[in-house]
């Protein structure tokens, strides 16, 4: 879905059904989940001035989705969001934020987590403030709703009786938090369940890169092994051997973490490695560069 609205060529024909009902459920409470909620809920008049893929904008203009449930298996203190991204969503015009008051009560273990992380505390405060503001605002018929659902883990998808093979909801198990290590709290199922009806469920519970052709790949970490962006083809006597002219950056280089700025620094590091290698003549056996790319595109009849 993210690739669809970001214009990834392989997913431009995804055609998500945005007109079946007014409700979508997003599993996960990280920045990807938040980004998807933003796309579903932000007025299309505002999306129109962004670089969203045009096919996605047209589909969203016809969308009937008005309610989005963002489901997290832990609490507001553990939501994997960052403040800037959360503020952007909380600032969407005519968006009613719904958070159960009981979900905002904190335990001593939560207090401890917030004491150890300003970022966690900030997110908790932003969510509490949004919940309080929503509690006093007037209902508006045009309003869209974003429900932060905490302490629920997905158990199974519900199948529509009328449309076999299509989703009609999600069954969620209530959870409680248990401290495992000194600072980490994990979600544990309670055996109590509830459903949310919806016509669309999107999973945003993290990402793992996939290997590319014959490139070396660390399956456990989901990365191409590298030293400052230089691809490591093998290790000899404990020393990594890099592949001349082959580089990696982004999530394939360091795993699926970090905000946009992290990717900028990551790319700069790889580019610095490439520059150093060019200066030292270590890339002589390497590929033909931009000229080679243009030639390849021409051979394959790719439109420029
Ligand atoms: P993420 O930050 O790791 O969040 C994953 C979410 O899914 C968490 O709420 C996690 O809960 C939950 N989850 C994981 N496994 C689950 C399971 N089995 N059942 C239920 N819930 C589960 O991943 P992400 O949202 O894909 O983001 C990846 C990285 O990209 C992050 O570093 C993010 O900040 C970044 N990003 C940045 C931007 C931006 O800069 N604007 C935009 C999008 C993404 P637990 O915490 O309980 O595991």
XYZ file of C-alpha atoms and ligand atoms in Angstrom:
352
model
C 0.000 0.000 0.000
C 2.889 2.358 0.840
C 4.544 1.514 -2.455
C 1.231 2.153 -4.206
C 0.826 5.719 -2.918
C 4.541 6.429 -3.264
C 4.477 5.505 -6.960
C 6.605 2.336 -6.896
C 6.285 1.065 -10.484
C 5.517 -2.532 -9.422
C 2.517 -1.457 -7.333
C 0.822 1.284 -9.321
C -1.930 -1.163 -10.310
C -2.663 -2.388 -6.772
C -6.195 -0.863 -6.797
C -6.944 -1.066 -3.054
C -10.688 -1.111 -2.423
C -11.278 2.149 -0.564
C -15.021 2.303 -1.163
C -16.345 -0.823 0.510
C -16.967 0.739 3.962
C -15.985 3.714 6.096
C -13.467 1.828 8.254
C -9.870 0.643 7.885
C -7.706 -1.079 10.500
C -3.947 -0.659 10.592
C -1.974 -3.184 12.629
C 1.091 -1.684 14.313
C 1.826 1.711 15.841
C 5.095 2.709 14.188
C 5.739 5.582 11.794
C 4.729 3.500 8.760
C 1.330 2.813 10.354
C 1.005 6.521 11.112
C 1.970 7.466 7.572
C -0.688 5.140 6.143
C -3.299 6.613 8.516
C -2.282 10.099 7.399
C -2.766 9.207 3.729
C -6.190 7.673 4.421
C -7.422 10.566 6.564
C -5.876 13.752 5.229
C -8.195 15.766 2.968
C -7.298 15.064 -0.653
C -7.319 18.805 -1.370
C -4.218 18.954 0.851
C -2.656 15.756 -0.522
C -2.965 17.220 -4.021
C -0.102 19.645 -3.384
C 2.250 16.836 -2.258
C 4.229 14.442 -4.471
C 1.821 11.549 -3.819
C 1.376 9.282 -6.886
C -1.415 10.654 -9.070
C -3.189 7.277 -9.366
C -3.317 7.133 -5.536
C -4.686 10.656 -5.277
C -7.517 9.842 -7.719
C -8.437 6.703 -5.744
C -8.290 8.559 -2.437
C -10.579 11.274 -3.811
C -13.219 8.542 -4.184
C -12.437 6.869 -0.845
C -15.222 6.291 1.691
C -12.797 5.627 4.562
C -13.568 8.015 7.415
C -12.468 5.960 10.429
C -9.031 4.475 10.935
C -8.075 2.227 13.849
C -4.362 2.144 14.668
C -3.857 -1.016 16.697
C -0.893 -1.547 19.035
C -0.154 -4.557 21.182
C 1.426 -2.355 23.873
C 0.503 1.011 25.426
C 0.887 4.716 24.622
C 4.276 4.809 26.350
C 5.589 2.102 23.999
C 4.079 3.355 20.700
C 6.963 3.279 18.171
C 6.205 6.795 16.884
C 8.336 9.911 16.623
C 7.079 13.318 17.727
C 7.336 15.206 14.427
C 5.388 12.548 12.522
C 2.761 12.266 15.281
C 2.287 16.046 15.427
C 1.694 16.137 11.686
C -1.135 13.608 11.978
C -2.634 15.206 15.086
C -2.706 18.474 13.154
C -4.883 17.138 10.308
C -7.883 19.407 9.806
C -11.210 18.053 11.067
C -9.654 14.906 12.495
C -11.158 13.593 15.695
C -8.637 11.673 17.814
C -10.030 8.918 19.994
C -8.111 7.297 22.811
C -9.693 5.464 25.733
C -8.960 7.291 28.963
C -8.163 4.020 30.759
C -5.421 3.293 28.181
C -3.634 6.457 29.242
C -3.130 5.443 32.862
C 0.497 4.569 33.499
C 2.144 1.974 35.720
C 5.389 2.424 37.669
C 7.150 0.444 34.898
C 5.796 2.944 32.326
C 6.994 5.840 34.491
C 10.420 4.242 34.564
C 10.434 3.879 30.733
C 9.539 7.548 30.358
C 12.181 8.576 32.850
C 14.752 6.798 30.698
C 13.527 8.210 27.384
C 12.502 11.789 26.702
C 11.180 10.673 23.302
C 8.776 8.135 24.909
C 7.612 10.776 27.394
C 7.005 13.275 24.579
C 4.890 10.799 22.613
C 2.870 9.942 25.705
C 2.275 13.636 26.407
C 1.229 14.370 22.820
C -1.264 11.481 22.862
C -2.664 12.531 26.256
C -3.059 16.095 25.071
C -4.793 14.987 21.876
C -7.182 12.772 23.864
C -8.025 15.614 26.224
C -8.613 18.078 23.374
C -10.888 15.610 21.558
C -12.912 15.085 24.736
C -14.036 18.709 24.741
C -14.497 19.340 21.012
C -17.890 19.527 19.314
C -18.897 16.648 17.040
C -18.733 17.607 13.379
C -20.526 15.458 10.767
C -17.663 15.920 8.288
C -15.109 14.830 10.799
C -12.798 11.887 10.237
C -11.743 9.701 13.134
C -8.419 8.238 14.146
C -8.716 5.691 16.948
C -5.540 4.750 18.791
C -6.296 1.247 20.067
C -3.792 0.123 22.689
C -3.227 -3.237 24.400
C -4.672 -5.321 21.557
C -2.906 -7.907 19.389
C -4.335 -9.332 16.177
C -5.646 -12.893 16.476
C -7.362 -13.530 13.135
C -9.042 -11.865 10.193
C -12.819 -12.216 9.879
C -14.190 -13.234 6.500
C -17.175 -11.474 4.996
C -20.309 -13.665 4.658
C -21.438 -11.781 1.550
C -18.074 -11.616 -0.184
C -16.058 -14.778 0.369
C -12.328 -14.200 0.460
C -12.806 -10.596 1.582
C -12.171 -9.261 5.043
C -15.043 -8.000 7.203
C -13.078 -7.351 10.382
C -10.261 -8.302 12.710
C -10.429 -10.296 15.897
C -8.153 -8.808 18.541
C -6.906 -10.242 21.807
C -6.579 -7.909 24.775
C -3.107 -7.762 26.250
C -1.332 -6.724 29.419
C 2.292 -5.729 29.763
C 4.824 -7.852 31.558
C 8.358 -6.773 32.392
C 10.876 -9.212 31.008
C 14.243 -7.599 31.263
C 14.914 -4.746 33.618
C 13.600 -2.101 31.193
C 11.515 -3.914 28.605
C 7.810 -4.596 28.824
C 6.216 -7.067 26.423
C 2.592 -7.691 25.512
C 0.995 -10.889 26.798
C -2.441 -12.088 25.644
C -5.201 -12.262 28.275
C -7.508 -14.696 26.458
C -10.174 -11.971 26.112
C -11.139 -11.082 22.551
C -13.066 -8.411 20.638
C -13.760 -7.581 16.991
C -13.431 -4.441 14.912
C -15.504 -4.459 11.722
C -13.812 -3.013 8.661
C -13.378 -3.578 4.949
C -9.624 -3.127 4.866
C -6.728 -4.255 7.072
C -3.193 -3.019 6.540
C -0.229 -4.571 8.304
C 2.565 -2.205 9.370
C 4.533 -4.270 11.864
C 8.047 -3.666 10.559
C 9.918 -4.679 7.446
C 12.656 -7.028 6.357
C 14.627 -6.525 3.151
C 14.800 -9.351 0.645
C 17.994 -10.663 -0.973
C 18.900 -9.432 -4.469
C 20.062 -11.995 -7.038
C 23.506 -13.284 -6.067
C 24.414 -10.516 -3.652
C 25.709 -11.536 -0.222
C 22.883 -11.333 2.328
C 22.669 -11.612 6.097
C 19.327 -13.382 6.520
C 19.178 -12.828 10.258
C 19.589 -9.051 10.086
C 17.974 -8.687 6.646
C 20.892 -6.626 5.302
C 23.642 -6.805 2.704
C 26.794 -7.051 4.865
C 28.923 -3.955 4.405
C 31.593 -1.727 5.829
C 30.550 1.933 5.588
C 28.464 1.010 2.537
C 31.101 -1.158 0.806
C 29.548 -4.572 0.183
C 31.388 -7.374 1.961
C 31.587 -10.487 -0.182
C 33.431 -12.724 2.255
C 35.474 -12.679 5.421
C 39.001 -13.959 5.369
C 40.746 -14.596 8.692
C 38.187 -12.383 10.438
C 38.857 -9.486 8.016
C 35.944 -8.436 5.784
C 36.742 -8.527 2.042
C 34.840 -5.903 0.105
C 33.554 -6.287 -3.447
C 35.141 -3.569 -5.658
C 32.589 -1.171 -7.121
C 29.629 -2.539 -5.154
C 27.878 -0.398 -2.526
C 24.697 -0.389 -0.493
C 22.681 2.208 1.420
C 19.362 2.640 3.231
C 17.469 -0.158 4.959
C 19.327 -2.763 2.896
C 22.534 -1.471 4.487
C 21.512 -1.033 8.138
C 18.057 -2.561 8.663
C 14.565 -1.041 8.787
C 15.138 1.737 11.309
C 15.518 5.492 11.375
C 13.728 8.567 10.140
C 14.310 10.322 6.792
C 17.359 12.216 8.113
C 18.962 8.888 9.124
C 18.807 7.860 5.474
C 20.506 11.089 4.413
C 23.484 10.433 6.705
C 23.511 6.795 5.657
C 23.663 7.771 1.967
C 26.379 10.339 2.653
C 28.514 7.664 4.272
C 28.134 5.350 1.262
C 28.822 8.207 -1.165
C 31.965 9.090 0.811
C 33.139 5.474 0.431
C 32.497 5.595 -3.328
C 34.408 8.927 -3.644
C 37.356 7.560 -1.675
C 37.485 4.436 -3.843
C 37.347 6.470 -7.060
C 40.168 8.711 -5.832
C 42.259 5.701 -4.893
C 41.551 4.023 -8.233
C 39.866 1.101 -6.455
C 36.892 1.250 -8.814
C 38.715 0.706 -12.086
C 37.199 -2.706 -12.669
C 33.804 -1.299 -11.758
C 30.733 -0.673 -13.887
C 30.362 1.932 -16.606
C 28.549 4.490 -14.399
C 25.889 6.855 -15.741
C 26.934 6.289 -19.376
C 26.515 2.538 -18.867
C 23.155 3.057 -17.217
C 21.875 5.207 -20.090
C 23.086 2.616 -22.596
C 21.334 -0.178 -20.674
C 18.092 1.813 -20.489
C 18.264 2.407 -24.226
C 18.898 -1.278 -24.934
C 15.877 -2.163 -22.834
C 13.704 0.550 -24.410
C 13.032 2.204 -21.059
C 11.458 5.653 -21.434
C 13.651 8.406 -20.028
P 8.496 -0.040 13.669
O 8.849 1.358 14.022
O 9.402 -1.127 14.095
O 7.026 -0.308 14.299
C 6.442 -1.572 14.193
C 5.127 -1.612 14.982
O 4.552 -2.893 14.764
C 5.311 -1.455 16.484
O 4.168 -0.821 17.027
C 5.379 -2.922 16.941
O 4.956 -3.132 18.283
C 4.365 -3.551 16.012
N 4.562 -4.987 15.846
C 5.692 -5.626 15.445
N 5.488 -6.954 15.404
C 4.196 -7.156 15.786
C 3.375 -8.304 15.935
N 3.863 -9.521 15.678
N 2.098 -8.145 16.325
C 1.599 -6.905 16.578
N 2.318 -5.769 16.463
C 3.598 -5.893 16.067
O 8.322 -0.257 12.109
P 7.793 0.689 10.937
O 6.602 1.471 11.322
O 7.737 -0.215 9.756
O 8.993 1.723 10.718
C 10.307 1.282 10.346
C 11.292 2.438 10.497
O 10.999 3.452 9.514
C 11.205 3.123 11.854
O 12.493 3.456 12.296
C 10.387 4.376 11.553
O 10.628 5.441 12.447
C 10.877 4.705 10.139
N 9.925 5.557 9.409
C 10.176 6.900 9.406
C 9.300 7.751 8.752
C 9.601 9.225 8.743
O 10.716 9.620 9.027
N 8.637 10.058 8.417
C 8.150 7.263 8.123
C 7.921 5.892 8.143
C 8.830 5.045 8.800
P 6.039 -3.482 19.419
O 6.715 -2.174 19.741
O 5.216 -4.034 20.521
O 7.008 -4.490 18.831
